[in-house]
GROMACS .gro file of C-alpha atoms in nm:
model
  387
    1MET     CA    1   2.582   1.706  -0.030
    2ASN     CA    2   2.267   1.499   0.019
    3PRO     CA    3   1.949   1.624   0.198
    4THR     CA    4   2.072   1.506   0.536
    5GLY     CA    5   2.386   1.715   0.506
    6ARG     CA    6   2.611   1.409   0.475
    7PRO     CA    7   2.874   1.391   0.200
    8ASP     CA    8   2.764   1.273  -0.142
    9ASP     CA    9   2.973   0.955  -0.127
   10HIS     CA   10   2.728   0.828   0.135
   11ALA     CA   11   2.417   0.939  -0.053
   12ALA     CA   12   2.412   0.640  -0.288
   13VAL     CA   13   2.407   0.388  -0.003
   14PRO     CA   14   2.050   0.256   0.038
   15LEU     CA   15   1.913   0.345   0.379
   16GLY     CA   16   1.663   0.149   0.583
   17ASP     CA   17   1.347   0.320   0.702
   18GLY     CA   18   1.469   0.348   1.059
   19THR     CA   19   1.804   0.497   0.958
   20ARG     CA   20   1.637   0.742   0.723
   21ALA     CA   21   1.389   0.854   0.988
   22VAL     CA   22   1.668   0.912   1.240
   23HIS     CA   23   1.881   1.122   1.004
   24ALA     CA   24   1.621   1.294   0.783
   25GLY     CA   25   1.654   1.669   0.761
   26LEU     CA   26   1.956   1.703   0.990
   27PRO     CA   27   2.197   1.986   0.907
   28PRO     CA   28   2.560   1.931   0.807
   29GLU     CA   29   2.773   1.823   1.099
   30GLU     CA   30   2.960   2.102   1.276
   31PRO     CA   31   3.205   2.066   1.564
   32TYR     CA   32   3.035   2.112   1.900
   33ALA     CA   33   2.693   2.185   1.744
   34PRO     CA   34   2.387   1.981   1.837
   35PRO     CA   35   2.271   1.731   1.574
   36LEU     CA   36   1.927   1.897   1.572
   37ALA     CA   37   1.933   2.265   1.663
   38GLY     CA   38   1.667   2.393   1.900
   39PRO     CA   39   1.361   2.581   1.775
   40ALA     CA   40   1.414   2.925   1.622
   41PHE     CA   41   1.171   3.157   1.800
   42ALA     CA   42   1.151   3.455   1.566
   43ALA     CA   43   0.874   3.679   1.439
   44HIS     CA   44   1.125   3.879   1.233
   45TYR     CA   45   1.488   3.853   1.124
   46HIS     CA   46   1.775   4.096   1.076
   47LEU     CA   47   1.712   4.214   0.722
   48PRO     CA   48   1.946   4.484   0.589
   49GLY     CA   49   1.920   4.614   0.234
   50ASP     CA   50   1.724   4.451  -0.047
   51PRO     CA   51   1.529   4.149   0.089
   52ALA     CA   52   1.513   3.975  -0.250
   53GLY     CA   53   1.658   3.628  -0.217
   54ALA     CA   54   1.681   3.640   0.161
   55PRO     CA   55   1.613   3.294   0.309
   56TYR     CA   56   1.410   3.436   0.599
   57THR     CA   57   1.230   3.768   0.614
   58TYR     CA   58   0.927   3.738   0.841
   59GLY     CA   59   0.792   3.472   1.074
   60ARG     CA   60   0.485   3.394   0.864
   61ASP     CA   61   0.693   3.332   0.552
   62GLY     CA   62   0.953   3.092   0.684
   63ASN     CA   63   1.149   2.966   0.980
   64PRO     CA   64   1.470   2.760   1.000
   65THR     CA   65   1.296   2.506   1.222
   66TRP     CA   66   1.025   2.453   0.960
   67THR     CA   67   1.290   2.422   0.691
   68ALA     CA   68   1.463   2.135   0.869
   69LEU     CA   69   1.134   1.955   0.930
   70GLU     CA   70   1.022   2.007   0.571
   71ARG     CA   71   1.347   1.863   0.437
   72ALA     CA   72   1.293   1.560   0.657
   73LEU     CA   73   0.932   1.512   0.547
   74ALA     CA   74   1.021   1.544   0.178
   75GLU     CA   75   1.291   1.281   0.219
   76LEU     CA   76   1.057   1.039   0.397
   77GLU     CA   77   0.772   1.084   0.147
   78ASP     CA   78   0.994   1.064  -0.162
   79PRO     CA   79   1.345   0.938  -0.076
   80ASP     CA   80   1.461   0.907  -0.436
   81GLY     CA   81   1.286   1.214  -0.574
   82THR     CA   82   1.271   1.591  -0.538
   83ALA     CA   83   0.949   1.642  -0.342
   84HIS     CA   84   0.863   1.977  -0.189
   85ALA     CA   85   0.720   1.960   0.164
   86LEU     CA   86   0.535   2.230   0.357
   87ALA     CA   87   0.448   2.223   0.727
   88PHE     CA   88   0.117   2.353   0.861
   89ALA     CA   89  -0.042   2.429   1.195
   90SER     CA   90  -0.268   2.120   1.174
   91GLY     CA   91  -0.380   1.845   0.942
   92MET     CA   92  -0.696   2.039   0.859
   93ALA     CA   93  -0.486   2.343   0.769
   94ALA     CA   94  -0.287   2.127   0.527
   95MET     CA   95  -0.598   1.971   0.374
   96SER     CA   96  -0.771   2.307   0.338
   97ALA     CA   97  -0.465   2.462   0.177
   98VAL     CA   98  -0.450   2.199  -0.096
   99LEU     CA   99  -0.820   2.205  -0.179
  100LEU     CA  100  -0.882   2.579  -0.150
  101SER     CA  101  -0.563   2.681  -0.332
  102ARG     CA  102  -0.614   2.448  -0.627
  103VAL     CA  103  -0.989   2.427  -0.690
  104ARG     CA  104  -1.159   2.694  -0.904
  105PRO     CA  105  -1.528   2.768  -0.975
  106GLY     CA  106  -1.663   2.507  -1.215
  107ASP     CA  107  -1.399   2.247  -1.128
  108VAL     CA  108  -1.511   1.892  -1.061
  109VAL     CA  109  -1.369   1.744  -0.741
  110VAL     CA  110  -1.398   1.378  -0.641
  111LEU     CA  111  -1.395   1.319  -0.266
  112PRO     CA  112  -1.441   1.004  -0.058
  113ASP     CA  113  -1.774   0.984   0.123
  114ASP     CA  114  -1.625   0.759   0.392
  115GLY     CA  115  -1.316   0.960   0.483
  116TYR     CA  116  -1.233   1.196   0.766
  117ASN     CA  117  -1.560   1.355   0.872
  118LEU     CA  118  -1.444   1.719   0.839
  119LEU     CA  119  -1.408   1.660   0.464
  120ALA     CA  120  -1.783   1.724   0.461
  121ARG     CA  121  -1.725   2.079   0.586
  122LEU     CA  122  -1.462   2.132   0.317
  123ARG     CA  123  -1.704   2.000   0.057
  124GLU     CA  124  -1.954   2.267   0.161
  125ARG     CA  125  -1.689   2.535   0.119
  126LEU     CA  126  -1.590   2.408  -0.224
  127GLU     CA  127  -1.951   2.401  -0.340
  128ALA     CA  128  -2.007   2.751  -0.201
  129HIS     CA  129  -1.719   2.869  -0.420
  130GLY     CA  130  -1.873   2.714  -0.731
  131ALA     CA  131  -1.701   2.378  -0.753
  132ARG     CA  132  -1.892   2.058  -0.825
  133VAL     CA  133  -1.820   1.777  -0.581
  134ARG     CA  134  -1.875   1.406  -0.645
  135ARG     CA  135  -1.865   1.187  -0.335
  136VAL     CA  136  -1.788   0.817  -0.374
  137PRO     CA  137  -1.687   0.534  -0.140
  138THR     CA  138  -1.326   0.425  -0.110
  139GLY     CA  139  -1.244   0.122  -0.323
  140GLY     CA  140  -1.442  -0.024  -0.610
  141GLU     CA  141  -1.536   0.098  -0.953
  142GLU     CA  142  -1.730   0.407  -0.845
  143GLN     CA  143  -1.406   0.596  -0.790
  144PHE     CA  144  -1.304   0.530  -1.150
  145ARG     CA  145  -1.648   0.618  -1.293
  146ALA     CA  146  -1.650   0.951  -1.107
  147LEU     CA  147  -1.331   1.072  -1.279
  148SER     CA  148  -1.484   1.193  -1.606
  149GLY     CA  149  -1.403   1.564  -1.638
  150ALA     CA  150  -1.253   1.581  -1.289
  151SER     CA  151  -0.996   1.844  -1.193
  152LEU     CA  152  -0.893   1.691  -0.860
  153LEU     CA  153  -0.917   1.345  -0.709
  154TRP     CA  154  -0.883   1.313  -0.332
  155LEU     CA  155  -0.805   0.970  -0.191
  156GLU     CA  156  -0.789   0.856   0.170
  157THR     CA  157  -0.640   0.510   0.198
  158PRO     CA  158  -0.678   0.338   0.434
  159SER     CA  159  -0.994   0.537   0.501
  160ASN     CA  160  -1.077   0.668   0.845
  161PRO     CA  161  -1.255   0.514   1.028
  162GLY     CA  162  -1.371   0.229   0.802
  163LEU     CA  163  -1.022   0.118   0.686
  164ASP     CA  164  -1.114   0.059   0.324
  165VAL     CA  165  -0.828   0.068   0.073
  166CYS     CA  166  -0.813   0.186  -0.288
  167ASP     CA  167  -0.557   0.134  -0.563
  168ILE     CA  168  -0.349   0.454  -0.567
  169ARG     CA  169  -0.149   0.368  -0.877
  170ALA     CA  170  -0.446   0.266  -1.092
  171LEU     CA  171  -0.658   0.562  -0.982
  172ALA     CA  172  -0.371   0.806  -1.036
  173GLU     CA  173  -0.318   0.680  -1.390
  174ALA     CA  174  -0.689   0.709  -1.468
  175ALA     CA  175  -0.717   1.055  -1.309
  176HIS     CA  176  -0.413   1.185  -1.496
  177ARG     CA  177  -0.573   1.081  -1.824
  178GLU     CA  178  -0.851   1.326  -1.731
  179GLY     CA  179  -0.599   1.596  -1.640
  180ALA     CA  180  -0.682   1.573  -1.271
  181LEU     CA  181  -0.450   1.641  -0.978
  182VAL     CA  182  -0.429   1.339  -0.746
  183VAL     CA  183  -0.407   1.396  -0.370
  184VAL     CA  184  -0.372   1.120  -0.110
  185ASP     CA  185  -0.439   1.163   0.259
  186ASN     CA  186  -0.156   0.951   0.401
  187THR     CA  187  -0.227   1.017   0.769
  188LEU     CA  188  -0.303   0.664   0.879
  189ALA     CA  189  -0.022   0.492   0.689
  190THR     CA  190   0.257   0.750   0.747
  191PRO     CA  191   0.539   0.771   0.492
  192LEU     CA  192   0.693   0.457   0.642
  193GLY     CA  193   0.377   0.263   0.565
  194GLN     CA  194   0.298   0.404   0.222
  195ARG     CA  195   0.452   0.651  -0.023
  196PRO     CA  196   0.177   0.796  -0.244
  197LEU     CA  197   0.415   1.007  -0.453
  198GLN     CA  198   0.603   0.695  -0.558
  199LEU     CA  199   0.270   0.531  -0.646
  200GLY     CA  200   0.182   0.809  -0.890
  201ALA     CA  201   0.002   1.067  -0.675
  202ASP     CA  202   0.084   1.436  -0.716
  203VAL     CA  203   0.035   1.536  -0.354
  204SER     CA  204   0.058   1.356  -0.021
  205VAL     CA  205  -0.112   1.531   0.269
  206ALA     CA  206  -0.127   1.423   0.632
  207SER     CA  207  -0.205   1.518   0.986
  208GLY     CA  208   0.126   1.502   1.169
  209THR     CA  209  -0.075   1.513   1.491
  210LYS     CA  210  -0.130   1.140   1.459
  211ALA     CA  211   0.132   0.864   1.416
  212LEU     CA  212   0.395   1.084   1.254
  213THR     CA  213   0.471   1.268   1.580
  214GLY     CA  214   0.300   1.002   1.788
  215HIS     CA  215   0.308   1.149   2.137
  216GLY     CA  216  -0.030   1.321   2.150
  217ASP     CA  217   0.127   1.658   2.229
  218VAL     CA  218   0.154   1.835   1.891
  219LEU     CA  219  -0.095   1.967   1.638
  220LEU     CA  220   0.071   1.965   1.296
  221GLY     CA  221   0.002   1.898   0.930
  222TYR     CA  222   0.205   1.883   0.613
  223VAL     CA  223   0.181   1.867   0.236
  224ALA     CA  224   0.437   1.699   0.007
  225CYS     CA  225   0.419   1.779  -0.366
  226ARG     CA  226   0.600   1.642  -0.668
  227ASP     CA  227   0.550   1.963  -0.867
  228ALA     CA  228   0.707   2.294  -0.764
  229GLU     CA  229   0.417   2.497  -0.907
  230VAL     CA  230   0.164   2.311  -0.692
  231ALA     CA  231   0.389   2.358  -0.390
  232ASP     CA  232   0.411   2.732  -0.461
  233ASP     CA  233   0.031   2.761  -0.472
  234VAL     CA  234   0.001   2.581  -0.140
  235ARG     CA  235   0.282   2.791   0.011
  236GLN     CA  236   0.111   3.114  -0.092
  237TRP     CA  237  -0.215   2.994   0.061
  238ARG     CA  238  -0.033   2.917   0.386
  239LYS     CA  239   0.109   3.269   0.389
  240ILE     CA  240  -0.221   3.439   0.311
  241VAL     CA  241  -0.426   3.260   0.576
  242GLY     CA  242  -0.138   3.234   0.825
  243ALA     CA  243  -0.180   2.860   0.887
  244VAL     CA  244   0.180   2.825   0.999
  245PRO     CA  245   0.319   2.589   1.262
  246GLY     CA  246   0.487   2.721   1.571
  247PRO     CA  247   0.863   2.662   1.588
  248MET     CA  248   0.826   2.452   1.903
  249GLU     CA  249   0.571   2.226   1.736
  250ALA     CA  250   0.791   2.191   1.427
  251TRP     CA  251   1.093   2.104   1.641
  252LEU     CA  252   0.898   1.849   1.846
  253ALA     CA  253   0.775   1.689   1.524
  254HIS     CA  254   1.127   1.664   1.381
  255ARG     CA  255   1.259   1.521   1.705
  256SER     CA  256   0.981   1.261   1.705
  257LEU     CA  257   1.072   1.131   1.360
  258ALA     CA  258   1.376   0.954   1.507
  259THR     CA  259   1.149   0.698   1.675
  260LEU     CA  260   0.893   0.672   1.394
  261ARG     CA  261   1.005   0.332   1.264
  262LEU     CA  262   1.026   0.187   1.615
  263ARG     CA  263   0.678   0.311   1.696
  264VAL     CA  264   0.502   0.208   1.376
  265ASP     CA  265   0.660  -0.137   1.377
  266GLN     CA  266   0.548  -0.205   1.733
  267GLN     CA  267   0.202  -0.064   1.664
  268ALA     CA  268   0.163  -0.275   1.351
  269ARG     CA  269   0.263  -0.593   1.536
  270THR     CA  270   0.019  -0.528   1.817
  271ALA     CA  271  -0.262  -0.418   1.585
  272LEU     CA  272  -0.240  -0.748   1.399
  273ALA     CA  273  -0.237  -0.945   1.726
  274VAL     CA  274  -0.537  -0.747   1.847
  275ALA     CA  275  -0.726  -0.809   1.522
  276ARG     CA  276  -0.659  -1.182   1.547
  277ALA     CA  277  -0.781  -1.191   1.907
  278LEU     CA  278  -1.095  -0.992   1.827
  279ALA     CA  279  -1.172  -1.223   1.535
  280GLU     CA  280  -1.231  -1.501   1.789
  281ARG     CA  281  -1.498  -1.308   1.980
  282PRO     CA  282  -1.861  -1.381   1.890
  283GLU     CA  283  -1.985  -1.036   1.998
  284VAL     CA  284  -1.745  -0.863   1.754
  285SER     CA  285  -1.861  -0.798   1.399
  286GLY     CA  286  -1.736  -0.587   1.111
  287LEU     CA  287  -1.372  -0.634   1.213
  288ARG     CA  288  -1.130  -0.440   0.991
  289HIS     CA  289  -0.752  -0.410   0.980
  290PRO     CA  290  -0.566  -0.404   0.646
  291GLY     CA  291  -0.287  -0.621   0.785
  292LEU     CA  292  -0.522  -0.906   0.870
  293PRO     CA  293  -0.493  -1.165   0.589
  294GLU     CA  294  -0.868  -1.230   0.606
  295ASP     CA  295  -0.953  -0.861   0.558
  296ALA     CA  296  -1.110  -0.782   0.222
  297ALA     CA  297  -0.861  -0.499   0.165
  298HIS     CA  298  -0.552  -0.701   0.253
  299PRO     CA  299  -0.445  -0.815  -0.098
  300LEU     CA  300  -0.444  -0.458  -0.230
  301ALA     CA  301  -0.296  -0.315   0.089
  302ALA     CA  302  -0.012  -0.568   0.070
  303ARG     CA  303   0.075  -0.446  -0.281
  304GLN     CA  304   0.104  -0.077  -0.195
  305MET     CA  305   0.172  -0.060   0.180
  306ARG     CA  306   0.486  -0.157   0.368
  307ARG     CA  307   0.325  -0.132   0.712
  308PHE     CA  308  -0.046  -0.156   0.786
  309GLY     CA  309  -0.096   0.100   1.057
  310CYS     CA  310  -0.214   0.107   1.415
  311VAL     CA  311  -0.592   0.125   1.374
  312VAL     CA  312  -0.836  -0.161   1.419
  313SER     CA  313  -1.209  -0.103   1.383
  314PHE     CA  314  -1.495  -0.328   1.489
  315THR     CA  315  -1.859  -0.320   1.595
  316LEU     CA  316  -2.015  -0.438   1.921
  317PRO     CA  317  -2.386  -0.529   1.943
  318ASP     CA  318  -2.517  -0.184   2.039
  319LEU     CA  319  -2.434   0.152   2.194
  320GLU     CA  320  -2.471   0.030   2.553
  321HIS     CA  321  -2.248  -0.273   2.494
  322ALA     CA  322  -1.979  -0.053   2.340
  323GLU     CA  323  -1.995   0.193   2.630
  324ARG     CA  324  -1.961  -0.087   2.883
  325PHE     CA  325  -1.659  -0.219   2.698
  326LEU     CA  326  -1.491   0.122   2.684
  327ALA     CA  327  -1.559   0.190   3.050
  328ALA     CA  328  -1.401  -0.142   3.149
  329LEU     CA  329  -1.069  -0.073   2.972
  330ARG     CA  330  -0.772   0.004   3.196
  331LEU     CA  331  -0.465   0.041   2.972
  332VAL     CA  332  -0.655   0.166   2.669
  333HIS     CA  333  -0.774   0.522   2.723
  334GLN     CA  334  -1.097   0.669   2.587
  335ALA     CA  335  -0.988   0.946   2.352
  336THR     CA  336  -1.028   1.063   1.995
  337SER     CA  337  -0.744   1.079   1.740
  338PHE     CA  338  -0.510   0.788   1.673
  339GLY     CA  339  -0.146   0.698   1.624
  340GLY     CA  340  -0.014   0.785   1.968
  341VAL     CA  341   0.221   0.590   2.192
  342ARG     CA  342  -0.068   0.521   2.431
  343SER     CA  343  -0.350   0.297   2.308
  344THR     CA  344  -0.686   0.469   2.275
  345ALA     CA  345  -1.037   0.375   2.172
  346GLU     CA  346  -1.366   0.548   2.117
  347ARG     CA  347  -1.717   0.494   1.993
  348ARG     CA  348  -1.713   0.696   1.673
  349GLY     CA  349  -2.089   0.740   1.664
  350ARG     CA  350  -2.072   0.984   1.955
  351TRP     CA  351  -1.948   1.258   1.720
  352GLY     CA  352  -2.191   1.216   1.433
  353GLY     CA  353  -2.068   1.260   1.078
  354ASP     CA  354  -1.945   0.903   1.028
  355ALA     CA  355  -2.183   0.651   0.870
  356VAL     CA  356  -2.112   0.381   1.129
  357PRO     CA  357  -2.330   0.172   1.365
  358GLU     CA  358  -2.380   0.296   1.721
  359GLY     CA  359  -2.160   0.013   1.850
  360PHE     CA  360  -1.871   0.092   1.614
  361VAL     CA  361  -1.534   0.124   1.793
  362ARG     CA  362  -1.215   0.271   1.650
  363LEU     CA  363  -0.914   0.137   1.836
  364SER     CA  364  -0.568   0.294   1.804
  365VAL     CA  365  -0.292   0.065   1.923
  366GLY     CA  366   0.001   0.224   2.105
  367VAL     CA  367   0.348   0.096   2.185
  368GLU     CA  368   0.267  -0.091   2.506
  369ASP     CA  369   0.359  -0.459   2.522
  370THR     CA  370   0.139  -0.653   2.284
  371GLU     CA  371   0.030  -0.909   2.545
  372ASP     CA  372  -0.084  -0.635   2.782
  373VAL     CA  373  -0.298  -0.459   2.522
  374VAL     CA  374  -0.462  -0.783   2.409
  375ALA     CA  375  -0.530  -0.885   2.770
  376ASP     CA  376  -0.687  -0.549   2.853
  377LEU     CA  377  -0.919  -0.567   2.552
  378LEU     CA  378  -1.027  -0.926   2.620
  379ARG     CA  379  -1.088  -0.853   2.988
  380ALA     CA  380  -1.300  -0.549   2.898
  381LEU     CA  381  -1.499  -0.753   2.646
  382ASP     CA  382  -1.565  -1.014   2.915
  383ALA     CA  383  -1.676  -0.744   3.157
  384ALA     CA  384  -1.909  -0.589   2.899
  385ASP     CA  385  -2.066  -0.930   2.830
  386ARG     CA  386  -2.133  -0.998   3.201
  387THR     CA  387  -2.302  -0.665   3.277
   0.00000   0.00000   0.00000
């Protein structure tokens, strides 16, 4: 029986991304049973006798709804392998679990200095526990030079919010020569856009809050590991700190996977159209999208990504210009996060923590009609210019 519960004679048939996403993690078919059972709301389970070997004992240790989601995530991240996936209450819970379960006093950790801004808070925690942290920009030779003596290399590619890209395979090979564990934050790409485990990474971590679930209604994170020992460390950390997802959130996430390919394909098409339209505007500078052929990261992204994501970043002349643009948008909502079905945009400088100009805008393209999104952006740019 394969991971989807289908007979083995179907397992060897290559599946497309959309088919895999629809069927991933489903249980074996049973007469009159739903294809995806509802969430299992349970703090405890009937547990007679010796609990050794019991699949479920207590609600913090495991839940059937998590199990189904984790099977699905493992299959999407590593379709031809034996990855171990673990669901968490949020992306930050997943990131923290990997770093704080694996890093010891004296270890050297290499982190991106242009990644998700809460990595800075994790860096402070690691240093407080006696680790040495080297921070380097995504892409370029500095990432390779920082690997000497490293115990863990953390990559975020494409980076958020700058959308730089680094070579996962080459960096993983170099890091493994140093004995380092290689972790890739795959939030922006999703497993349908990029599979870090198949590119040589040891761990793929992501915020499922973003494009994976895609509806802006779930906080979730996950970790996928090639090695069972690493997965066990992360699982124990989850248990100790209690960073577990609720069954309803896990069920919503699993349900949402069925539309993942439809959503990311539409978002990628529109993001590229948006980038091309913005490239024609004289007030726009610093335009980035890895799917744009003119983007500096495109050649590398094209080698290791299958889809280029929903995020476009660019800079307007100043803070006031950016605020006028955002206020003039009608279809595109002002909100943080990215990857949802509704297009959103924000001026990242309002939060602090990101080394970006005051007029820097991160745009997340949703699944609206491409022409409507482009028209809304161009109209808002015109309005911001006239004011």
